Short mmCIF file of C-alpha atoms in Angstrom, two decimals:
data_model
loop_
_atom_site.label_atom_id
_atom_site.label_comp_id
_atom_site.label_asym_id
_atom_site.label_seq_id
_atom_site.Cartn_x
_atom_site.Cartn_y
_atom_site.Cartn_z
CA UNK A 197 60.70 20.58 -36.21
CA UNK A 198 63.59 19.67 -33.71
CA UNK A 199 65.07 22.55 -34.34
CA UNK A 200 62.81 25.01 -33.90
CA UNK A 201 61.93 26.51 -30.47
CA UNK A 202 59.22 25.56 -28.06
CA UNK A 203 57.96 28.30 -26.08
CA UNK A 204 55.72 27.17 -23.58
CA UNK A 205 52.73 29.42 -21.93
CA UNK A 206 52.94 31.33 -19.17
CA UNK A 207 52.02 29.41 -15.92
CA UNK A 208 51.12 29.48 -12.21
CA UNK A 209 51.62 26.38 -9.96
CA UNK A 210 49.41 26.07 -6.97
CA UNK A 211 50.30 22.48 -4.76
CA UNK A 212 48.15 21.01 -1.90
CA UNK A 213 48.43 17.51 -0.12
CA UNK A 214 46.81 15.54 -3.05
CA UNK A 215 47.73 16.93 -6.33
CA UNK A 216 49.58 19.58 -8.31
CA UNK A 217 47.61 21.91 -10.34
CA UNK A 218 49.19 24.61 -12.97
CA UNK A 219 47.15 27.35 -14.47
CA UNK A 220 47.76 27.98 -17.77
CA UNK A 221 47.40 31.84 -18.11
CA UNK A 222 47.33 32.10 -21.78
CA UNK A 223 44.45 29.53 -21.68
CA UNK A 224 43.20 30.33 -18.42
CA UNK A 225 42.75 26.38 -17.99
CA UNK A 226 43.73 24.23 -15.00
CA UNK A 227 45.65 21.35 -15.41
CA UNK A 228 46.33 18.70 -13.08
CA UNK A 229 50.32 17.47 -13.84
CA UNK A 230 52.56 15.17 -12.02
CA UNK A 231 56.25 15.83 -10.89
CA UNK A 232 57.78 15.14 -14.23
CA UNK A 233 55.48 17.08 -16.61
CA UNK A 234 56.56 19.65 -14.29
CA UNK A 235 60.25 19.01 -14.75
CA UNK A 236 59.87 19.77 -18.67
CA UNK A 237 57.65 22.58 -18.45
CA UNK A 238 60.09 24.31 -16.39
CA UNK A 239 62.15 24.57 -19.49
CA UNK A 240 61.15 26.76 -21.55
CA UNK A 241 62.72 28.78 -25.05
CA UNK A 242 64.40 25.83 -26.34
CA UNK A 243 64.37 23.40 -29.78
CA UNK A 244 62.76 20.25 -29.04
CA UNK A 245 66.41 18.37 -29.03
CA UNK A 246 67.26 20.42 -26.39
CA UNK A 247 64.01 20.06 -24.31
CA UNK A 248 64.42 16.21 -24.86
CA UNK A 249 67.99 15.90 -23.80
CA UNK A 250 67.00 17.54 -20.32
CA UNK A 251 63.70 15.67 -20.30
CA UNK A 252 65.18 12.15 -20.89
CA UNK A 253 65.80 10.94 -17.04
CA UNK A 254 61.99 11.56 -16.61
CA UNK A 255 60.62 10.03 -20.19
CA UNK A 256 61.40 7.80 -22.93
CA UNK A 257 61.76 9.26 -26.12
CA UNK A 258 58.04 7.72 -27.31
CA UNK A 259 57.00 9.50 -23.96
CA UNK A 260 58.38 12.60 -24.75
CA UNK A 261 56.39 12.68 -27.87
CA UNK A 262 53.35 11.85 -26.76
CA UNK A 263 53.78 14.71 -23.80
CA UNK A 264 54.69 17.20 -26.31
CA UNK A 265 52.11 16.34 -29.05
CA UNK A 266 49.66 16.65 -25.91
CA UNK A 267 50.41 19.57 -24.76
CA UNK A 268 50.63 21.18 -28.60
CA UNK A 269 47.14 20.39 -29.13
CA UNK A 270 45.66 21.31 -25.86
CA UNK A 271 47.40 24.77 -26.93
CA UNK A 272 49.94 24.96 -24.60
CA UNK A 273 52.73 25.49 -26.48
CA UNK A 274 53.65 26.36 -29.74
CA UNK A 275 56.70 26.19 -32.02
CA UNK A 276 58.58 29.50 -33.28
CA UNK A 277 61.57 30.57 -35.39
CA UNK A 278 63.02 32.83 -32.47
CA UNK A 279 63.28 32.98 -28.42
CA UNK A 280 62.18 36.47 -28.76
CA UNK A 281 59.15 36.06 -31.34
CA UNK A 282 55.76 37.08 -29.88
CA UNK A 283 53.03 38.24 -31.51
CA UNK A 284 51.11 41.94 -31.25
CA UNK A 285 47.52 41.30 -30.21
CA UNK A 286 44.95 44.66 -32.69
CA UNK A 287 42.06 45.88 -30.33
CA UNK A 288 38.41 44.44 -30.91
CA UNK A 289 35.88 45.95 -32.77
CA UNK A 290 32.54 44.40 -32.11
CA UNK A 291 28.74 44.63 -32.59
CA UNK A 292 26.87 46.30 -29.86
CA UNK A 293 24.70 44.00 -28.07
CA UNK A 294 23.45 45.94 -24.79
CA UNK A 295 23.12 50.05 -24.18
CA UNK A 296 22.53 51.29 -20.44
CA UNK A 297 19.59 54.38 -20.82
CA UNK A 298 20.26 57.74 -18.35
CA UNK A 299 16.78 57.81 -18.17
CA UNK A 300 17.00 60.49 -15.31
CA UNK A 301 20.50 62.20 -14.21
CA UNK A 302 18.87 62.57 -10.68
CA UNK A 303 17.71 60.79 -7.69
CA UNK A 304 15.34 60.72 -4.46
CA UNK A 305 17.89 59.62 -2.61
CA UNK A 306 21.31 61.08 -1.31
CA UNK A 307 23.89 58.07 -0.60
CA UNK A 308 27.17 59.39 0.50
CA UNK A 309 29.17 57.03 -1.88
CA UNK A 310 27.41 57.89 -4.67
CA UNK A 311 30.06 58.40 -7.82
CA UNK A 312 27.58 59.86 -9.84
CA UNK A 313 26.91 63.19 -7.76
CA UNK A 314 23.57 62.08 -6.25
CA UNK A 315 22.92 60.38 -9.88
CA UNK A 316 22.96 63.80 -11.82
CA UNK A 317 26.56 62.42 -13.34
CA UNK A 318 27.31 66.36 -13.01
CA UNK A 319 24.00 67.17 -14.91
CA UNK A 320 20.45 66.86 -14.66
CA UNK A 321 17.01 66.19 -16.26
CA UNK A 322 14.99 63.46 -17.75
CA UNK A 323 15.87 61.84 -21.33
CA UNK A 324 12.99 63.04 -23.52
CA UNK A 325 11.23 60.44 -26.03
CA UNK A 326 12.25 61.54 -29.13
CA UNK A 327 16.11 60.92 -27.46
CA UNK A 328 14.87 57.97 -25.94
CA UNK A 329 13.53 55.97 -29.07
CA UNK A 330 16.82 57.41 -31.81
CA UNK A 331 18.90 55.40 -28.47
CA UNK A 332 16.40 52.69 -29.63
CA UNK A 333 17.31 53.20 -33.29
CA UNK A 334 21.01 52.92 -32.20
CA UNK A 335 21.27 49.95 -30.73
CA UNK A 336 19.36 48.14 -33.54
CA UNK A 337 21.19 50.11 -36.12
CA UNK A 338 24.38 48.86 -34.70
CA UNK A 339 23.63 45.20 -33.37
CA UNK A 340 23.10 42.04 -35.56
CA UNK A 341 22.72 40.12 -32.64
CA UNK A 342 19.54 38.16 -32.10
CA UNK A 343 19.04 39.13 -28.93
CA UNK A 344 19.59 42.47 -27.36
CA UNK A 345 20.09 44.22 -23.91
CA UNK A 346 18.31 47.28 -22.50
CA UNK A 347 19.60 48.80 -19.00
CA UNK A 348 17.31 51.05 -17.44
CA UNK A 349 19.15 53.42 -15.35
CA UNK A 350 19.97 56.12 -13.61
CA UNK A 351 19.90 58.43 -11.04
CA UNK A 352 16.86 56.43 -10.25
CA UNK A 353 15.11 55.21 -13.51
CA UNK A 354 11.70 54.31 -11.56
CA UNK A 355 11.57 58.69 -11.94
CA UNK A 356 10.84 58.29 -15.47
CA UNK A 357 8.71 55.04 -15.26
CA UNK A 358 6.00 56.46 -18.10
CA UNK A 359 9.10 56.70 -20.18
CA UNK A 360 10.48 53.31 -19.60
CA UNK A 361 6.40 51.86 -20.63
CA UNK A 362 7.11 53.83 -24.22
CA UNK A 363 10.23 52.14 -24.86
CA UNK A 364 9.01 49.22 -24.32
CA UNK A 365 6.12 49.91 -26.72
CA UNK A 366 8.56 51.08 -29.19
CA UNK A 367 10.48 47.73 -29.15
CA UNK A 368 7.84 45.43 -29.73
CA UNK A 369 7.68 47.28 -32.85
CA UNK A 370 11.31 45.83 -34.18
CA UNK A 371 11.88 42.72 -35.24
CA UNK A 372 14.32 41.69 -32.46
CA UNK A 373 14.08 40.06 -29.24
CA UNK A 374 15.10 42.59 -26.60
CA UNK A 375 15.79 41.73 -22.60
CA UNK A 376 15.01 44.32 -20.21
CA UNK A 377 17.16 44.67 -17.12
CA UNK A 378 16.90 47.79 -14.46
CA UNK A 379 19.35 49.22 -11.69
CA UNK A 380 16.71 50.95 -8.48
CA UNK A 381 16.79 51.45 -5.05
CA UNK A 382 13.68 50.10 -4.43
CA UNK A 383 11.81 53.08 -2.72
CA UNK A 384 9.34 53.91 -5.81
CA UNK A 385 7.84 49.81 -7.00
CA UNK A 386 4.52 49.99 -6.40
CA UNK A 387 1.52 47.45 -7.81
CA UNK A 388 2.31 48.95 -11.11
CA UNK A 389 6.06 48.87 -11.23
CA UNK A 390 6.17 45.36 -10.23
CA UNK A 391 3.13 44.58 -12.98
CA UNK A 392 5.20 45.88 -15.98
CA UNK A 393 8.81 44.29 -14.33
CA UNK A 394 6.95 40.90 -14.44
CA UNK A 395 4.57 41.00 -17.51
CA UNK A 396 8.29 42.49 -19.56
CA UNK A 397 10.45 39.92 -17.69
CA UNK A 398 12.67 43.07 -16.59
CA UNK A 399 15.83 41.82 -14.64
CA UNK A 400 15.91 44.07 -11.42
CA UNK A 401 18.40 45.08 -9.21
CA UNK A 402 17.94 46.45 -5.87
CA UNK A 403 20.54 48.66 -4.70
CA UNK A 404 20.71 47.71 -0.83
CA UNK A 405 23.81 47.43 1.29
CA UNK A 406 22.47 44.90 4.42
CA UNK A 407 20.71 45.61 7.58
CA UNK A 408 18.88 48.41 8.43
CA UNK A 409 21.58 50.34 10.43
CA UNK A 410 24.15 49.41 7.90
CA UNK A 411 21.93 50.40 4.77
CA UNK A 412 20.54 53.79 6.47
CA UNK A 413 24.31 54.89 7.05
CA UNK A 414 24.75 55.79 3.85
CA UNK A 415 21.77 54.98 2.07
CA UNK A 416 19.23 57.69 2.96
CA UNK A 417 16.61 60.46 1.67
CA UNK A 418 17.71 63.89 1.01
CA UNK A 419 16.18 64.74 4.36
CA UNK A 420 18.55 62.52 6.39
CA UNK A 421 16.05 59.68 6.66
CA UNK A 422 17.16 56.06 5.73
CA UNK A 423 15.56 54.13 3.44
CA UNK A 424 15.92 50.33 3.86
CA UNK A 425 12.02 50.19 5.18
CA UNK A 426 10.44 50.85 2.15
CA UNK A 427 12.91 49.33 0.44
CA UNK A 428 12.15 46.03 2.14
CA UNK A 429 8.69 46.64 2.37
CA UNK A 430 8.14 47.55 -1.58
CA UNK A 431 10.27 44.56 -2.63
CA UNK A 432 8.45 42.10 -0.30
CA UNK A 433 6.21 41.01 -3.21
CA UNK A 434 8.75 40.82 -6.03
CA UNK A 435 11.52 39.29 -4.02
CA UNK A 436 8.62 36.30 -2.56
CA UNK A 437 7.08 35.91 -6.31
CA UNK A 438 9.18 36.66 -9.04
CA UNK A 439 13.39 36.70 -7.97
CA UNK A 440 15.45 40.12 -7.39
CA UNK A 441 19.05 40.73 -7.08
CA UNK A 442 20.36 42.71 -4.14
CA UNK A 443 23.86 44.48 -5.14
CA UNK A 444 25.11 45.89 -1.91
CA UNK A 445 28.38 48.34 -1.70
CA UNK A 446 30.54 48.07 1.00
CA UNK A 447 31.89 51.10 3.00
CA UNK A 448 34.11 51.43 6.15
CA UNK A 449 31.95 49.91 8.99
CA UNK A 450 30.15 47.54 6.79
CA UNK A 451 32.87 45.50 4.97
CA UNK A 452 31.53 42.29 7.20
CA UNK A 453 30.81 40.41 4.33
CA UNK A 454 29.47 37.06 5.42
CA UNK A 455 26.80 39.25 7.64
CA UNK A 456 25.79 41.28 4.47
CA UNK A 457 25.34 37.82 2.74
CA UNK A 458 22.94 36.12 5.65
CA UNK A 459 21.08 39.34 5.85
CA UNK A 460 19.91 40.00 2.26
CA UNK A 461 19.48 36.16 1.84
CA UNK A 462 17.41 35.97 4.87
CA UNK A 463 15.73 38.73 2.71
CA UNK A 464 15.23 35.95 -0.08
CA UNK A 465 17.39 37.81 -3.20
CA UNK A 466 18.31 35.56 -5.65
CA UNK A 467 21.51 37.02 -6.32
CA UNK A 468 24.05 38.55 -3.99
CA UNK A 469 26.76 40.31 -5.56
CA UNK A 470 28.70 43.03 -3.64
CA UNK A 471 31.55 45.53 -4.04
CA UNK A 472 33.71 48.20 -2.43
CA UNK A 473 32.88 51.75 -2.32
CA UNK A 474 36.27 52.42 -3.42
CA UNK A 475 35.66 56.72 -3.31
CA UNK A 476 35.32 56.16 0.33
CA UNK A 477 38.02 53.19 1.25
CA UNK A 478 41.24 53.87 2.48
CA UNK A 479 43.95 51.48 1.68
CA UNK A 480 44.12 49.95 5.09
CA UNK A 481 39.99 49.54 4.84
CA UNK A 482 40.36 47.65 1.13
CA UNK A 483 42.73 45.61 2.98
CA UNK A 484 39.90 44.64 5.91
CA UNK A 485 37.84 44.15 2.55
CA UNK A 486 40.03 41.85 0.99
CA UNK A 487 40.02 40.00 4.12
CA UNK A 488 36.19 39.80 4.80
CA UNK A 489 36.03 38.53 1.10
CA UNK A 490 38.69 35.77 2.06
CA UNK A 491 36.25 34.85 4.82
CA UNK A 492 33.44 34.59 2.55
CA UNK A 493 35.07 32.16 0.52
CA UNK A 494 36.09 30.10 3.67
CA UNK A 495 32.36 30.32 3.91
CA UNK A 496 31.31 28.90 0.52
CA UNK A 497 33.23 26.51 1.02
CA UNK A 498 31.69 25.31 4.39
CA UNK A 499 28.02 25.11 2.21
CA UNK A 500 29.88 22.96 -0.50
CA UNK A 501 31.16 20.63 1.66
CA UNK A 502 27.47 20.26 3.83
CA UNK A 503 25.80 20.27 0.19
CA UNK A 504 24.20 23.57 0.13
CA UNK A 505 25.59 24.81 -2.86
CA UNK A 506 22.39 26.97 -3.56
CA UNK A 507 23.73 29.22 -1.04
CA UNK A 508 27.09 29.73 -3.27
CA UNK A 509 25.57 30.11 -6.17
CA UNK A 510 23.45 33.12 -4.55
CA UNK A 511 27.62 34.64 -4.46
CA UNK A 512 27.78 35.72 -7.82
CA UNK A 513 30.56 37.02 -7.86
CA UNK A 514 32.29 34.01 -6.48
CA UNK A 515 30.59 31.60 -7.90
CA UNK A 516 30.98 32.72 -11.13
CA UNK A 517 34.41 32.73 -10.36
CA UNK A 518 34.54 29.21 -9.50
CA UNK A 519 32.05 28.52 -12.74
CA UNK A 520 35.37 29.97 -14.80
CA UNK A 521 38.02 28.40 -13.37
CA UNK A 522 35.92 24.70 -14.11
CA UNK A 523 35.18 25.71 -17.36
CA UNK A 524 38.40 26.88 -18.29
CA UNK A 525 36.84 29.84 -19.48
CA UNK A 526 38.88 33.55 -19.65
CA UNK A 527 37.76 36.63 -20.14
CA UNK A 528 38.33 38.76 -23.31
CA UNK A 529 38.54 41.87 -22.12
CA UNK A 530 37.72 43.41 -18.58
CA UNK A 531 33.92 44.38 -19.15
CA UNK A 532 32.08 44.97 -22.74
CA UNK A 533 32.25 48.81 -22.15
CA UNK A 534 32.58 50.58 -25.59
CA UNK A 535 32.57 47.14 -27.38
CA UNK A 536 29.82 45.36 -26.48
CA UNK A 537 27.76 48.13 -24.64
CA UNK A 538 27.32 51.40 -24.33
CA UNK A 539 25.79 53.90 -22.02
CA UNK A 540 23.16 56.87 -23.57
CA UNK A 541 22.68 60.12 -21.47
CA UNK A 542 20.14 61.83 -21.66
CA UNK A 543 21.18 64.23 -24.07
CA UNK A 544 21.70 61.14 -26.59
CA UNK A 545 25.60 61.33 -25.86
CA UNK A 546 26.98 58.04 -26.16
CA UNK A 547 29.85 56.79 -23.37
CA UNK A 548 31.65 53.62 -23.10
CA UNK A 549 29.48 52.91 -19.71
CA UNK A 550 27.33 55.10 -17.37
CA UNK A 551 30.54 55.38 -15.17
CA UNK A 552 32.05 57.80 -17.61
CA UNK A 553 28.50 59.57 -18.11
CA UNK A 554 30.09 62.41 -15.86
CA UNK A 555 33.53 62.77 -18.11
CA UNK A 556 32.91 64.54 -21.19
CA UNK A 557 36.01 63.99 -22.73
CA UNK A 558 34.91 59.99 -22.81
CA UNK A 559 31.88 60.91 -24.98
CA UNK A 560 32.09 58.49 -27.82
CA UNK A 561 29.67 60.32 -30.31
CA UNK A 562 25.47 60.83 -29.82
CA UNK A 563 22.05 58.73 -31.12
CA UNK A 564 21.62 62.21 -33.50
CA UNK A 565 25.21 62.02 -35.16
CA UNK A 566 25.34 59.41 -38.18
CA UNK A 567 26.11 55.97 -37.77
CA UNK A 568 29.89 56.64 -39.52
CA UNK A 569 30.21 59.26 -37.03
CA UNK A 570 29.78 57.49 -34.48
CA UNK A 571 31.63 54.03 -35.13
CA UNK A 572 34.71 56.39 -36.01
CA UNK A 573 34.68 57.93 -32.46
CA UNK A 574 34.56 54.63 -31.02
CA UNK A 575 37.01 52.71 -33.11
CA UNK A 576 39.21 55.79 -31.85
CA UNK A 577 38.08 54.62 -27.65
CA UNK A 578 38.91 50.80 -28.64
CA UNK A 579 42.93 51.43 -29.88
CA UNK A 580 43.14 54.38 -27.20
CA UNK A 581 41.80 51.42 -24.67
CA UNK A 582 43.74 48.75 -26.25
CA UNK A 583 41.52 46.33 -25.15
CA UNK A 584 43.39 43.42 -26.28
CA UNK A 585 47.10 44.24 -25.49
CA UNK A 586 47.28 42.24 -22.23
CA UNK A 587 50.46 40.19 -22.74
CA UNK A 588 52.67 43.25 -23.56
CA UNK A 589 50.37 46.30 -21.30
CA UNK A 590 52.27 47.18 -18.24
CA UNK A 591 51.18 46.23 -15.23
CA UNK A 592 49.45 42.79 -16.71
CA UNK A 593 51.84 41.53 -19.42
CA UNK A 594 53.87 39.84 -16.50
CA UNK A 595 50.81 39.25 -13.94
CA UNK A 596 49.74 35.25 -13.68
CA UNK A 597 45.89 36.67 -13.32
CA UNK A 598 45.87 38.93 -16.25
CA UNK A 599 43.30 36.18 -18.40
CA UNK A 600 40.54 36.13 -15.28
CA UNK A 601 41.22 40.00 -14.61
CA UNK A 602 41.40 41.46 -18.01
CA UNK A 603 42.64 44.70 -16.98
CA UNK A 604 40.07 45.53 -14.94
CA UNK A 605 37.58 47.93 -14.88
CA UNK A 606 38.16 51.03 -17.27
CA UNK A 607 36.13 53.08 -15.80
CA UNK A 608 37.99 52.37 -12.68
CA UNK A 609 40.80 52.94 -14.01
CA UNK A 610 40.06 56.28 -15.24
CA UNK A 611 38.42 57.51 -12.37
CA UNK A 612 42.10 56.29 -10.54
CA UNK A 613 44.45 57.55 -12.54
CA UNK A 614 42.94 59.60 -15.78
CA UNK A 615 43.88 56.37 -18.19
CA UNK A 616 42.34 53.57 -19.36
CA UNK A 617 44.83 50.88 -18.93
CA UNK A 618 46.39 50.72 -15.61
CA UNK A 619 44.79 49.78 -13.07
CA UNK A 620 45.18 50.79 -9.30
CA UNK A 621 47.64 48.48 -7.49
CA UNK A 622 45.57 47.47 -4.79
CA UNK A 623 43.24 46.41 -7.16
CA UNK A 624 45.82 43.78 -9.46
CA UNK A 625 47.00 43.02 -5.43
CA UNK A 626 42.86 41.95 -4.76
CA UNK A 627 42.31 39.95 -7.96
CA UNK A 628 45.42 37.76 -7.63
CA UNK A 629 44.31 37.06 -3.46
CA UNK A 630 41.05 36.38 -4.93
CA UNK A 631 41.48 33.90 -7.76
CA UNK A 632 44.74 31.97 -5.50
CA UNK A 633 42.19 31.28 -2.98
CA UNK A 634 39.75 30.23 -5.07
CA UNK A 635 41.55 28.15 -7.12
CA UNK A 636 42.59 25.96 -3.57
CA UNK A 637 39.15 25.72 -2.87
CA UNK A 638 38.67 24.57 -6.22
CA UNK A 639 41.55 21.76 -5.76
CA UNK A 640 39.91 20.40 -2.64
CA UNK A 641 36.15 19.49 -3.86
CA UNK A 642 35.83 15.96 -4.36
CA UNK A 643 33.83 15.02 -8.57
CA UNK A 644 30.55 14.76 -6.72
CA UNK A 645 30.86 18.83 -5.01
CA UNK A 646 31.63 19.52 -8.46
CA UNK A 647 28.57 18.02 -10.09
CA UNK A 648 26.44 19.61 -7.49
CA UNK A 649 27.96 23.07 -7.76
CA UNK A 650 28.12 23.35 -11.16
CA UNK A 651 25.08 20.99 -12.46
CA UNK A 652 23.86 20.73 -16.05
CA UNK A 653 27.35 23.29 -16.32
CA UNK A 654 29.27 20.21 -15.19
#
C-alpha cells in the first residue's frame, strides 16, 4: 500500500477570519480543515512514503494514519497503480419519471422574450386526446417509479383546459400515483381552473416578471395591452388560499432583483425563482445580472442573520443552493432532460425538454412509434449528450464548480452554440460567482442560523 499512489480529489479552498473551508469537487462536500491537513493535501500524485516524508514536520506517523485512513473513507482519496490512471465515466440511462405535455403550441399573449415564438415552438394547434392519453401510455410504459410527474404546458395550457380534465380522468384509471404540476400566465384561472388545481393538488406556476410597469413591458396581449392586472387579480384567490409560485424572467431594465423579490412576495407567492432572458441580454446586461443576483444574496443573508429565514427559503433558487452545499449534495447531471423527463408535442413527438420542442433534429422518437423505437433514439441523445463525462468534457473537466453546475442547461447550450455540451462562457463565469459567494455566506452562519434555515433538513 506504501507504494502505491494517492491521488487526492480535486479541491477549492475558500478562507475567512474564523476557519478554512475546502470543497471537495468530486464529492461536492465542504470540509472544514486546519493549516496542516492543508499542507498534505497540497501534495498530491504520490505513494504514501512519499506523502509521509513531506507530511512528517506537521504529524506523527500514528497521525498520519489516522488523517489518511480519514480522508480514504470519507472518499477523498483513493489509491492507484499510476499518476496518470483515471477512470472513463458511460452516460446514464434511466427510467422516465416526469413528461412536460404541449398541450397547445400557442398563446394569448405576445411576450417579447418569448423563445418559443409566441408558444407555437414554430408550429401550432392543440394536442388531440387520442395523442394526449398514448403520452399517458408512455410515461407509464416507460416509468417503474412509484410516483410520477405530469407538466402541463405550453403556449398557454389553460387553452386546452377540457383537455387537461380528461387526462386527469384517464390517470386515475392506472395504478400509479401521478403529481400534477402546470406552467400559466395567469390571465385564463377562473372559479373553475382554480377548483380542479386544488381538488388535483396541481403545482402552479405563474409566469410574472414584478410590478406592473416592469411585467407589462414585455409581458402583454397581442393587442399591446399588459397583462399583470388580471394576472394579479385571477391569482388573488389561489395565491391567499392554496400557495403559487411566481417565476419571473429578467430583461434589460428589470434585472433589479431584490425589487422583483419584495414585489411578488408582497404578492404572497410561495416560491420566487427567477432567471435571465438570455435571447434578449447583452453581455454587459448579464453582467448587471450577475451583480443584482450578488445583491440578493447580500440580502438573504441580512434575513438569516435577523431570523427571517422564511423569506430565503421563498429564493429558490438560492436557497436550494445553500440546502446543497449543507447537505453535501451534487448534482448528477445538469437537469433530467432526456433521462428523467421528457417533453411531448402535440403531434406525440417526443424531445428531451419543451426547450427543444422547436428543433426537429432533437426529436427523440413519438408516443405512436414502439417502445424499442423509441428507447433506441434516446439511448442515441444520452451518449451524443454524454451526460456523465464531466471530469474529462472541455470546458468542466478542469472547472472547481463542475459537481453543483453539471454542465448546465442543454437546451441552453444548444440554443448557444448548436451542441449539447458546452456551455456559453458567461454562463460557467455566473455559476462559479454564484456558488463562491454562497459558499462565504455559508461559512459565516453561526449552528443555530443553520438549524433555522435548514430545519427538519438540518
Amino acid at each position: 500500500m506504501y507504494n502505491r499512489i494517492i491521488q487526492f480529489n480535486d479541491f477549492k479552498i475558500f478562507r475567512n477570519e474564523k476557519e478554512v473551508v475546502i470543497l471537495d469537487i468530486e464529492n461536492g462536500k465542504l470540509v472544514k480543515v486546519d493549516e496542516r491537513t492543508l499542507k498534505v493535501i497540497q501534495n498530491n500524485n504520490l505513494s504514501k512514503e512519499e506523502l509521509f516524508q513531506k507530511s512528517k514536520k506537521y504529524f506523527n506517523e500514528e497521525e498520519f494514519n489516522s488523517l489518511v485512513n480519514a480522508m480514504e473513507n470519507a472518499g477523498f482519496l483513493k489509491y492507484v497503480d499510476s499518476k496518470n490512471e483515471s477512470s472513463i465515466e458511460t452516460y446514464t440511462k434511466e427510467n422516465i419519471v416526469g413528461i412536460t405535455l404541449m398541450l397547445v403550441q400557442g398563446c394569448n399573449l405576445a411576450c417579447s422574450y418569448c423563445f418559443g415564438d409566441e408558444g407555437s415552438y414554430c408550429d401550432s394547434g392543440k394536442m388531440s386526446k387520442e395523442t394526449a392519453f398514448k403520452a399517458i401510455d408512455y410515461l407509464f410504459e416507460h416509468s417503474d417509479a412509484d410516483k410520477v410527474l405530469i407538466t402541463f404546458f405550453g403556449g398557454e395550457p389553460l387553452l386546452a383546459v377540457d383537455l387537461m380534465k380528461e387526462i386527469i380522468s384517464y390517470c386515475k384509471t392506472k395504478d400509479k400515483n401521478v403529481g400534477y404540476s402546470m406552467t400559466t400566465n395567469g390571465t385564463l384561472l377562473n372559479d373553475e381552473v382554480n377548483k380542479l388545481i386544488v381538488e388535483n393538488k396541481i403545482s402552479t406556476i405563474i409566469s410574472i416578471d414584478g410590478d406592473k410597469e416592469k411585467n407589462d413591458k414585455n409581458r402583454y396581449h397581442k393587442d399591446g395591452t399588459g397583462s399583470y392586472d388580471q394576472t394579479v387579480k385571477n391569482t388573488k384567490e389561489l395565491r391567499k388560499e392554496y400557495g403559487l409560485t411566481s417565476r419571473a424572467t429578467l430583461t434589460p431594465g428589470n434585472l433589479d432583483m431584490v425589487n422583483t423579490f419584495n414585489h411578488l412576495n408582497g404578492l404572497g407567492f410561495k416560491n420566487i425563482p427567477m432567471t435571465p432572458a438570455n435571447n434578449l441580454t447583452s453581455d454587459a446586461e448579464f453582467v448587471e445580472y450577475i451583480n443584482s443576483e450578488i445583491e440578493l444574496i447580500e440580502y438573504a443573508k441580512e434575513f438569516i442573520h435577523s431570523n427571517n429565514c422564511s423569506k430565503v427559503r421563498k429564493m429558490t433558487f438560492i436557497y436550494s443552493a445553500l440546502l446543497s452545499l449543507h447537505r453535501g449534495v451534487y448534482r448528477q447531471f445538469g437537469c433530467g432532460a432526456g433521462i428523467r423527463d421528457v417533453a411531448i408535442d402535440i403531434h406525440g413527438d417526443i424531445y428531451p425538454c419543451h426547450r427543444f420542442v422547436s428543433y426537429k433534429e432533437t426529436c427523440l422518437g413519438n408516443v405512436y412509434d414502439t417502445y424499442q423505437e423509441n428507447e433506441e433514439k434516446r439511448e442515441k441523445y444520452l451518449e451524443k449528450a454524454q451526460i456523465n463525462n464531466l471530469n474529462t468534457r472541455e470546458g468542466c473537466s478542469k472547472c472547481w464548480v463542475r459537481k453543483y453546475c453539471a454542465g448546465g442547461c442543454v437546451a441552453g447550450n444548444y440554443e448557444e452554440n448548436g451542441g449539447l455540451l458546452s456551455q456559453p462562457p458567461r454562463e460557467c463565469f455566473h455559476q462559479q460567482v454564484f456558488y463562491e459567494k454562497l459558499i462565504y455566506l455559508y461559512m459565516e452562519l453561526s449552528e443555530e442560523e443553520k438549524k433555522e434555515l435548514f430545519g427538519e433538513k438540518y
